[in-house]
Coordinates of C-alpha atoms in Angstrom, one line a residue:
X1278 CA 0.0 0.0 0.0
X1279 CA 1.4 3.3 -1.2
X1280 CA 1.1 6.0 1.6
X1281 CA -1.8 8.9 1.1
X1282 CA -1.8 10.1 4.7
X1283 CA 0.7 13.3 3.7
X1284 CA 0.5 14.0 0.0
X1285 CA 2.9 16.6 -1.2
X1286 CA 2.2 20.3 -0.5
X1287 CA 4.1 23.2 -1.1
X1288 CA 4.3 24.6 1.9
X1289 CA 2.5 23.6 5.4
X1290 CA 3.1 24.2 9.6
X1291 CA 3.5 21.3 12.0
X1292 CA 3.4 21.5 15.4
X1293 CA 4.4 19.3 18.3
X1294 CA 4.6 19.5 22.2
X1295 CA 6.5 18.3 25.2
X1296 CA 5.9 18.5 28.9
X1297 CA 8.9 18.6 31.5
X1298 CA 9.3 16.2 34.1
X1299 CA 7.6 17.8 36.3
X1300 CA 4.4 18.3 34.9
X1301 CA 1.2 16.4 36.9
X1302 CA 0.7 13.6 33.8
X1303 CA 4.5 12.8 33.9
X1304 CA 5.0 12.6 37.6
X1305 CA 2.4 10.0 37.5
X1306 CA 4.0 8.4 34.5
X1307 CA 7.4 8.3 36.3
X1308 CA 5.8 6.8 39.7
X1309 CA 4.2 4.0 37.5
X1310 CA 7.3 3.1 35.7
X1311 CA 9.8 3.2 39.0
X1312 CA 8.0 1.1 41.0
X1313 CA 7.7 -1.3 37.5
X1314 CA 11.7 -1.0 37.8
X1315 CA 12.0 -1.8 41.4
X1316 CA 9.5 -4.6 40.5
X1317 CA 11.5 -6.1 37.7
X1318 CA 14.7 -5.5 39.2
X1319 CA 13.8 -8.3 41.7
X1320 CA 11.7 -10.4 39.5
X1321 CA 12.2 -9.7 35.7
X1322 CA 9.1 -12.0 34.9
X1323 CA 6.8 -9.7 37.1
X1324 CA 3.6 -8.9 35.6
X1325 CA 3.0 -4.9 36.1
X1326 CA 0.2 -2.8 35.5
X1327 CA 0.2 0.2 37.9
X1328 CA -1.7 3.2 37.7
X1329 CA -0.8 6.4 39.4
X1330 CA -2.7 9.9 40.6
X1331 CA -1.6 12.3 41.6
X1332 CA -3.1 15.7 43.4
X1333 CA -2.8 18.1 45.7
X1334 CA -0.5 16.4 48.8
X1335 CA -2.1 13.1 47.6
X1336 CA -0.2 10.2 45.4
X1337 CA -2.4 7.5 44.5
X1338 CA -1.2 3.6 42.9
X1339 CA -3.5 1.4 41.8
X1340 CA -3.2 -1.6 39.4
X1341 CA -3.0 -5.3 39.0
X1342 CA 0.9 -7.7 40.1
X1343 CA 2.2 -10.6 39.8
X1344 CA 5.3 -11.3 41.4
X1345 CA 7.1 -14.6 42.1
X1346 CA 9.7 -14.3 44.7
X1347 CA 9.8 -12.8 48.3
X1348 CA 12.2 -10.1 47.4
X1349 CA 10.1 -8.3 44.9
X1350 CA 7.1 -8.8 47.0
X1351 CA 9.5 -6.7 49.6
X1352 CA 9.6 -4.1 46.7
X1353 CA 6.0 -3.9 46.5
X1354 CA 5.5 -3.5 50.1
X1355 CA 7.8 -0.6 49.1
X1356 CA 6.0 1.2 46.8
X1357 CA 5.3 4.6 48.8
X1358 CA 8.7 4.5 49.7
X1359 CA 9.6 4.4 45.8
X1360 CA 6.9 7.2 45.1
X1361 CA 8.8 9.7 47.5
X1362 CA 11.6 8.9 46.2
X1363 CA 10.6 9.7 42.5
X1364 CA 9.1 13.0 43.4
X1365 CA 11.9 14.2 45.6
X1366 CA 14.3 13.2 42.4
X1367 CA 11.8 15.4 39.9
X1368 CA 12.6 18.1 42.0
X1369 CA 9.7 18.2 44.0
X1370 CA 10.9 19.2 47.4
X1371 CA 9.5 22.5 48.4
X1372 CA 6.4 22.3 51.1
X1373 CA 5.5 25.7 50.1
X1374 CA 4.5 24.2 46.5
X1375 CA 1.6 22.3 48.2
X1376 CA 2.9 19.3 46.7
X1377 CA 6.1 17.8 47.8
X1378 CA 7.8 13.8 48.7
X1379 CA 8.0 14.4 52.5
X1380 CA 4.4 15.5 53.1
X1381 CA 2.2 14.6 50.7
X1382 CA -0.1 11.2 51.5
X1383 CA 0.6 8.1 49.6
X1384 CA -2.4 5.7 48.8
X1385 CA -1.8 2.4 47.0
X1386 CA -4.3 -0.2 45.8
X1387 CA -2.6 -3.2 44.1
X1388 CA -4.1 -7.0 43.3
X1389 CA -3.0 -9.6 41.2
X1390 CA -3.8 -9.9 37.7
X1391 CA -6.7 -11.3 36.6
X1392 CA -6.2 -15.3 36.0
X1393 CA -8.4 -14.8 32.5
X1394 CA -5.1 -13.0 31.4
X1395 CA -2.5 -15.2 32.1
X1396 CA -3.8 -17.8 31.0
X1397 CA -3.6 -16.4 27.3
X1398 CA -0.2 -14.6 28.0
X1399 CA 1.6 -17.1 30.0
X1400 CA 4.2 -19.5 28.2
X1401 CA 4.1 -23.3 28.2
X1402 CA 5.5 -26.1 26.9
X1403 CA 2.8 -26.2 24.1
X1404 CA 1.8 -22.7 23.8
X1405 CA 3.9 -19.4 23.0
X1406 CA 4.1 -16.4 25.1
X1407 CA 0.9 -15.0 23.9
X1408 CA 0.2 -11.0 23.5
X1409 CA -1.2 -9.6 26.8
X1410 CA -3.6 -7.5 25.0
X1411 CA -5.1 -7.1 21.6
X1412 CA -4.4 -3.3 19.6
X1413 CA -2.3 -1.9 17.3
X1414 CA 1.0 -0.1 17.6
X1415 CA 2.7 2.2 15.6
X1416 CA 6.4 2.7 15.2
X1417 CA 7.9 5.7 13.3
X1418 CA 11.0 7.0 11.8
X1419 CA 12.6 10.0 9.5
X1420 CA 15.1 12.0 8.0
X1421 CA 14.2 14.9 9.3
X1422 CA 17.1 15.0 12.2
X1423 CA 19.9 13.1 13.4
X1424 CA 17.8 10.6 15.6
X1425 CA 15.7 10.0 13.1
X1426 CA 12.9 11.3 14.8
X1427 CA 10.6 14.4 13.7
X1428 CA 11.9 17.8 13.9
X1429 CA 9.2 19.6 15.8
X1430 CA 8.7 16.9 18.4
X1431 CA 12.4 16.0 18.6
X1432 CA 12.9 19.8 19.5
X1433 CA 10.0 20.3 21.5
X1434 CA 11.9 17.3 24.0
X1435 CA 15.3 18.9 24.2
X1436 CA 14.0 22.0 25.0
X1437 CA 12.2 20.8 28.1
X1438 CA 15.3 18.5 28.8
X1439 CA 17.2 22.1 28.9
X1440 CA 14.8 23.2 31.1
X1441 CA 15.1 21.1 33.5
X1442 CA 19.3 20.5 33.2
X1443 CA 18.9 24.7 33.8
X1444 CA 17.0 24.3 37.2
X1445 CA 18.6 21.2 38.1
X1446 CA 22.6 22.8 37.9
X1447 CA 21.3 25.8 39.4
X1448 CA 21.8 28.2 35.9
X1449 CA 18.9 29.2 36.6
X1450 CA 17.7 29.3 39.6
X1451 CA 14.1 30.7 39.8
X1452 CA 12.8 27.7 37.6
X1453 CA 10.4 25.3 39.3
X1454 CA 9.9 21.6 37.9
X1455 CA 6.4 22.2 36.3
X1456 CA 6.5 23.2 32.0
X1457 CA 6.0 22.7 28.6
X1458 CA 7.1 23.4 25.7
X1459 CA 5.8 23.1 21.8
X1460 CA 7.3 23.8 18.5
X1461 CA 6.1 24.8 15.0
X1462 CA 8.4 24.0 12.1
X1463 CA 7.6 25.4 8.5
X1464 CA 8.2 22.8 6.0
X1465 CA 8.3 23.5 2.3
X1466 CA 8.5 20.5 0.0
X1467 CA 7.3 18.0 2.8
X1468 CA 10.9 19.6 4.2
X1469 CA 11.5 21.2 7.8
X1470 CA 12.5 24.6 6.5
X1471 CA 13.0 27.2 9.1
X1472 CA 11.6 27.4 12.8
X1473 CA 8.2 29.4 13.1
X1474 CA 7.1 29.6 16.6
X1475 CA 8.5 28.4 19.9
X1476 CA 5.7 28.6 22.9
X1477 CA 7.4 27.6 26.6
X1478 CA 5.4 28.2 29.7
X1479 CA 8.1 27.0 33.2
X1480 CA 6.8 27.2 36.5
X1481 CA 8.4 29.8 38.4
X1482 CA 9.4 31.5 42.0
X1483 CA 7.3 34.6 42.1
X1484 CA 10.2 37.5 42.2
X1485 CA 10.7 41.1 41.6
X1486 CA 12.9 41.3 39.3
X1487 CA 11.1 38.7 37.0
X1488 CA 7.7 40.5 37.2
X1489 CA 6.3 43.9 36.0
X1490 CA 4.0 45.8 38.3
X1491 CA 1.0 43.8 37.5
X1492 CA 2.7 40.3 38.2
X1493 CA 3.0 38.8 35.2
X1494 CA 6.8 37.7 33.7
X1495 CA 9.1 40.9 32.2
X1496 CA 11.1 41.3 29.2
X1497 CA 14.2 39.8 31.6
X1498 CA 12.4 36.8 32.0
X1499 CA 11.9 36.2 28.3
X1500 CA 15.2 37.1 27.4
X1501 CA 17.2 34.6 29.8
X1502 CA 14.5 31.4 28.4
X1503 CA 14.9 32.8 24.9
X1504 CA 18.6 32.9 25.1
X1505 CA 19.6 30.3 27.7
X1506 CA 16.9 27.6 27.1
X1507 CA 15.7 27.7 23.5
X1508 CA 18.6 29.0 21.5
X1509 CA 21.2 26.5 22.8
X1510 CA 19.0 23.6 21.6
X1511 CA 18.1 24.8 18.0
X1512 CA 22.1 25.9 17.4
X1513 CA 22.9 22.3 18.7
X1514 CA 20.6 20.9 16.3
X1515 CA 20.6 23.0 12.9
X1516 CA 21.8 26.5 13.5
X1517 CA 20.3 27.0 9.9
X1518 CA 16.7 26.6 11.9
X1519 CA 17.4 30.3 13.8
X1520 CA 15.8 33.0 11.7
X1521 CA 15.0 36.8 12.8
X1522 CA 11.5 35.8 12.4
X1523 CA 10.7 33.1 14.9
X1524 CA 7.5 33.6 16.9
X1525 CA 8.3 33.5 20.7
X1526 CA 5.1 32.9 23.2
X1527 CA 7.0 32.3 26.7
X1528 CA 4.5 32.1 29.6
X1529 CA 1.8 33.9 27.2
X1530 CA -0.7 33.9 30.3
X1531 CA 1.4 36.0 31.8
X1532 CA 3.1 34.2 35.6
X1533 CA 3.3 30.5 35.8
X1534 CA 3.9 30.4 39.8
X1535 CA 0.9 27.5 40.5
X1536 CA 1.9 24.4 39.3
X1537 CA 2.8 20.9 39.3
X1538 CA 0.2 18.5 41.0
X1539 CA -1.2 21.1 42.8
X1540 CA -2.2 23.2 39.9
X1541 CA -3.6 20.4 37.5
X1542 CA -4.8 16.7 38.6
X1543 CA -2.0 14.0 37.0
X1544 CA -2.4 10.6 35.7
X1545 CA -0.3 7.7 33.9
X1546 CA -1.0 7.3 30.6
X1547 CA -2.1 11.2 29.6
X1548 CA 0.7 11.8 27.3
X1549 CA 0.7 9.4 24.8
X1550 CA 1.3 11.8 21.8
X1551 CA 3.8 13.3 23.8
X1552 CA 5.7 9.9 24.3
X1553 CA 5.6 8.8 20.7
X1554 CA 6.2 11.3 17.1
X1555 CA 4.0 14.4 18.7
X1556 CA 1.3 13.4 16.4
X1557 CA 3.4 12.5 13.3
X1558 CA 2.4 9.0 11.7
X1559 CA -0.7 7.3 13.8
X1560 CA -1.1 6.0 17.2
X1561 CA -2.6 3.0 18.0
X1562 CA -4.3 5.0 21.4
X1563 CA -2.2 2.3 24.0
X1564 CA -0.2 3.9 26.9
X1565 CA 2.9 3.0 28.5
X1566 CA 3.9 3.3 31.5
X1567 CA 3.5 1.3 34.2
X1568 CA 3.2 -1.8 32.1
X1569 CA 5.4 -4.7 32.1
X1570 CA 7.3 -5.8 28.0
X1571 CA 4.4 -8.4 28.2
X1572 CA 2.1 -5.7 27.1
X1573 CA 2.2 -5.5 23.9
X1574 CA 1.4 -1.5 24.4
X1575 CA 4.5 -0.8 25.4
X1576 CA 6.7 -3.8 23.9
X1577 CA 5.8 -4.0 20.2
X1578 CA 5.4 -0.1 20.3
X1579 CA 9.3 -0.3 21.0
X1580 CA 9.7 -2.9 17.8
X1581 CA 7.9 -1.0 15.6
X1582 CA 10.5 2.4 16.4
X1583 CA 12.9 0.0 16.0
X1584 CA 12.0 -1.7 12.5
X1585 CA 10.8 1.9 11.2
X1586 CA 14.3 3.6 12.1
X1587 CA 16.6 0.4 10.9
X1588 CA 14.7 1.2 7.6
X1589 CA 15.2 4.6 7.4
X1590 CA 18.7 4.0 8.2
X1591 CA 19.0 1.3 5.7
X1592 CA 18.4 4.3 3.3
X1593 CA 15.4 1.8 2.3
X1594 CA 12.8 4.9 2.7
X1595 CA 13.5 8.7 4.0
X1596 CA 9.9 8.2 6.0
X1597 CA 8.8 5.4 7.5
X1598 CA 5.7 3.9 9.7
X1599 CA 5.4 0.3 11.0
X1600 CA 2.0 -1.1 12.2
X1601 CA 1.9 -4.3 14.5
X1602 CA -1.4 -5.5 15.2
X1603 CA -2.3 -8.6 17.7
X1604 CA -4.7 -10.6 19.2
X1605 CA -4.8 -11.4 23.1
X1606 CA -3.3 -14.6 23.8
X1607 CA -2.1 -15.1 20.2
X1608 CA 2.0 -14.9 19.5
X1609 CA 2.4 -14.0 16.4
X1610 CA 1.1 -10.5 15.0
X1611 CA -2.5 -10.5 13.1
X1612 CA -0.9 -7.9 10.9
X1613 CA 2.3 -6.1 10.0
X1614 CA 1.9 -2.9 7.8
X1615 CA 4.3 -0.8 6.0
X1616 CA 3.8 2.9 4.9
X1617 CA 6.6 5.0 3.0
X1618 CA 4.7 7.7 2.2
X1619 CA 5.8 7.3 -1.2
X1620 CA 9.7 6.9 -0.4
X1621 CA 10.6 4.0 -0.4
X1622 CA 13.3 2.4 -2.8
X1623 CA 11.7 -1.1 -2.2
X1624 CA 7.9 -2.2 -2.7
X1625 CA 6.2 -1.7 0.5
X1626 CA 5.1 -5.6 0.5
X1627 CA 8.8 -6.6 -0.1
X1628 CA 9.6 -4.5 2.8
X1629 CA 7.2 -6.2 5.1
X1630 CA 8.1 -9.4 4.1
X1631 CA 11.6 -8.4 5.0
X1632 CA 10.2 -7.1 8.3
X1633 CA 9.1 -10.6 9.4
X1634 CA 12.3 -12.2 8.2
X1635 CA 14.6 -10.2 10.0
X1636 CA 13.0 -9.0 13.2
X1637 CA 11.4 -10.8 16.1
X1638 CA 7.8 -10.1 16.3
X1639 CA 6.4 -12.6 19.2
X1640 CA 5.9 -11.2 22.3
X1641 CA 9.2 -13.3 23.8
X1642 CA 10.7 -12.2 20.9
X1643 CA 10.9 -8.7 21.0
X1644 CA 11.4 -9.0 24.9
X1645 CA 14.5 -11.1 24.7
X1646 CA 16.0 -9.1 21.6
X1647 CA 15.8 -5.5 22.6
X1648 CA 16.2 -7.1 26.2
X1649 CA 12.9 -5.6 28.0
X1650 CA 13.1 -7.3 31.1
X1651 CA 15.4 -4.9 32.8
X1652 CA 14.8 -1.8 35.1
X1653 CA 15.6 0.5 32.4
X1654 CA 11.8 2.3 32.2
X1655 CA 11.9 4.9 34.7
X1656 CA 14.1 7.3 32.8
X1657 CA 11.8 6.8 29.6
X1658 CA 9.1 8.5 31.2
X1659 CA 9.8 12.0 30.4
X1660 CA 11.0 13.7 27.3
X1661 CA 10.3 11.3 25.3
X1662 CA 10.6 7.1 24.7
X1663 CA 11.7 7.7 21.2
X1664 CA 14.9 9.3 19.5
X1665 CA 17.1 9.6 22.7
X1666 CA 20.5 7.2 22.9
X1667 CA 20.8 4.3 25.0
X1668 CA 17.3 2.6 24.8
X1669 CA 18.3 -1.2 22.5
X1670 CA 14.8 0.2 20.1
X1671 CA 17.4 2.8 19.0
X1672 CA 20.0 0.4 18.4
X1673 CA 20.1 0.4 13.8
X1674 CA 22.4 -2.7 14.2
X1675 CA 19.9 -4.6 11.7
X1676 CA 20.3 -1.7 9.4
X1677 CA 23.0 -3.1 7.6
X1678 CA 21.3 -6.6 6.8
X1679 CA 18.7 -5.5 5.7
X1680 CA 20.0 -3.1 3.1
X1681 CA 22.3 -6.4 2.0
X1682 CA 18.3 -8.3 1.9
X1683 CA 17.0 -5.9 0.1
X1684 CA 19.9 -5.2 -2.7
X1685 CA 18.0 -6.9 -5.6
X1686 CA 15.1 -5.7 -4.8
X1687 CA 16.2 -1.6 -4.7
X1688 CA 14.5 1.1 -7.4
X1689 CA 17.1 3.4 -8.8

């Protein structure tokens, strides 16, 4: 099937976001997935599903677990423990923020999984790992930066990850954990082209010298995010991206001094678009944190970044989207799908036969090759699962095999 989804068009805007880590949806998200890692660090088979809130002085876990051995259920008994210990390392320490690891109550609600379940996920002699779910995930992957990942998104990430390195290191030292940030590129020719419009809003202390005489942020405020923040990461990237005409909106309401949990309810699982291609290519609508690699949510979303960047890589297409599809209890994928967008150099049937022969696409599969069973799922939970270094789904080792697979079959 040749790709429709983004004919050609001479020119067009695109626009992604990105929340900091300390925004109420990812403190959740980051909760879930370190008490998954403490979890799995004792007992890489545990089955994990955990669901966090979190309000106003209130943390709240729920979910199903499964745990086999006395030193993970120890890990579970310390789940509050790992909570505080997650939201003192966001940087929430500050009582006067109404929302910090010392006082605020913890609540947790956690059973084991439903037997239904396991009985269509659990291996046996006879019977494959199944899928834990049925869905469909979507993997993604382009030319449009250096981690194969999409420019406004990829951007929109770094930018947040600067804001936080600022407050962390002390550079700036009025920042608070609580932002986000979003990014419009201009492309021309289905090209990124220049940088339009750059909107950050960053909690902040409420200070004199940051605020005019009505309270709301000053030209010295702008300046230092502008300058300190949002330059460093385009220059890094493409310094041909600055132009004299980019659109700044920083704190556009005007004072950004409530936030975090206490200025906006969060809960795993809110940010999907933010986790994945900030709404380039499809999403299949699964979360992922706080699940375990046998949910296909999380695990074959990983394989299908994978696949769609050892493509790219393989210089087999300049765009790329991969589509998994499975059925609960079933091993193999119902469906794998291949869209170009018109770029590839290889029929898009060819390239998903290729798909099939050269990656692992059973659950146990794609567990034991990009070697999911390890804590490594906490620090995925902000800025991003995709297009960072260090995660095995970002690994193009394949890359080379399969341009040598797919020699004969390669349009001029």
């Amino acid at each position: 099937m040749k790709g429709q989804r983004n004919n050609h068009r001479p020119s067009h805007l695109f626009t992604s976001e990105s929340v900091t880590m300390g925004h109420p949806d990812k403190v959740s998200d980051q909760i879930s997935d370190a008490i998954l890692d403490s979890l799995l660090a004792k007992d890489p088979y545990a089955r994990v599903a955990c669901e966090t809130l979190c309000t106003t002085g209130l943390v709240v876990i729920s979910g199903e677990v499964t745990v086999h051995n006395q030193a993970a259920i120890d890990a579970l008994n310390s789940a509050e423990e790992t909570a505080r210990r997650t939201i003192r390392r966001i940087g929430y320490v500050d009582p006067l923020l109404r929302f910090d690891y010392q006082s605020c109550a913890v609540l947790r609600s956690l059973h084991s999984q439903s037997p239904d379940i396991s009985q269509g996920v659990d291996a046996t002699r006879t019977h494959a790992q199944g899928a834990g779910d049925q869905g469909l995930m979507f993997g993604f992957a382009c030319r449009e930066t250096r981690a194969l990942m999409p420019l406004p998104i990829h951007l929109a990430h770094r930018i947040c990850e600067r804001l936080a390195e600022a407050r962390e290191r002390g550079e700036i030292d009025w920042l608070k954990p609580d932002g986000k940030s979003q990014v419009t590129i201009e492309y021309r020719d289905n090209k990124p082209h220049r940088l339009h419009t750059v909107v950050v809003s960053t909690q902040h202390e409420e200070r004199r010298d940051l605020l005019d005489r009505k309270g709301n942020i000053n030209e010295k405020f702008r300046s230092i995010i502008i300058d300190r923040v949002i330059r460093p990461v385009v220059m890094k990237e493409d310094a041909k991206l600055w132009n004299r005409d980019i659109v700044f909106h920083i704190n556009p309401t005007g004072r950004f001094v409530v936030g975090g949990p206490h200025g906006d309810t969060g809960l795993t699982g809110r940010k999907i678009i933010v986790d994945t291609y900030g709404g380039r290519g499809a999403h299949g609508g699964g979360a992922f944190s706080g699940k375990d690699p046998s949910k296909v949510d999380r695990s074959a979303s990983y394989m299908a970044r994978h696949i769609a960047k050892n493509i790219v890589a393989a210089k087999l297409a300049d765009v790329c989207e991969v589509q998994l599809a499975y059925a609960i209890g079933v091993a193999e994928p119902v469906s794998v799908l291949i869209d170009s967008e018109c770029t590839a150099r290889v029929d898009e049937e060819i390239l998903s036969k290729l798909v099939r022969d050269h990656f692992p696409l059973t659950p146990r599969g794609i567990i034991e090759q990009l070697k999911l069973r390890r804590p490594v799922y906490e620090q995925t939970a902000a800025h991003g699962h995709f297009g960072r270094p260090g995660f095995t789904w970002e690994s193009i080792d394949t890359a080379p095999r399969l341009r040598k697979a797919a020699a004969r079959w390669l349009k001029d």
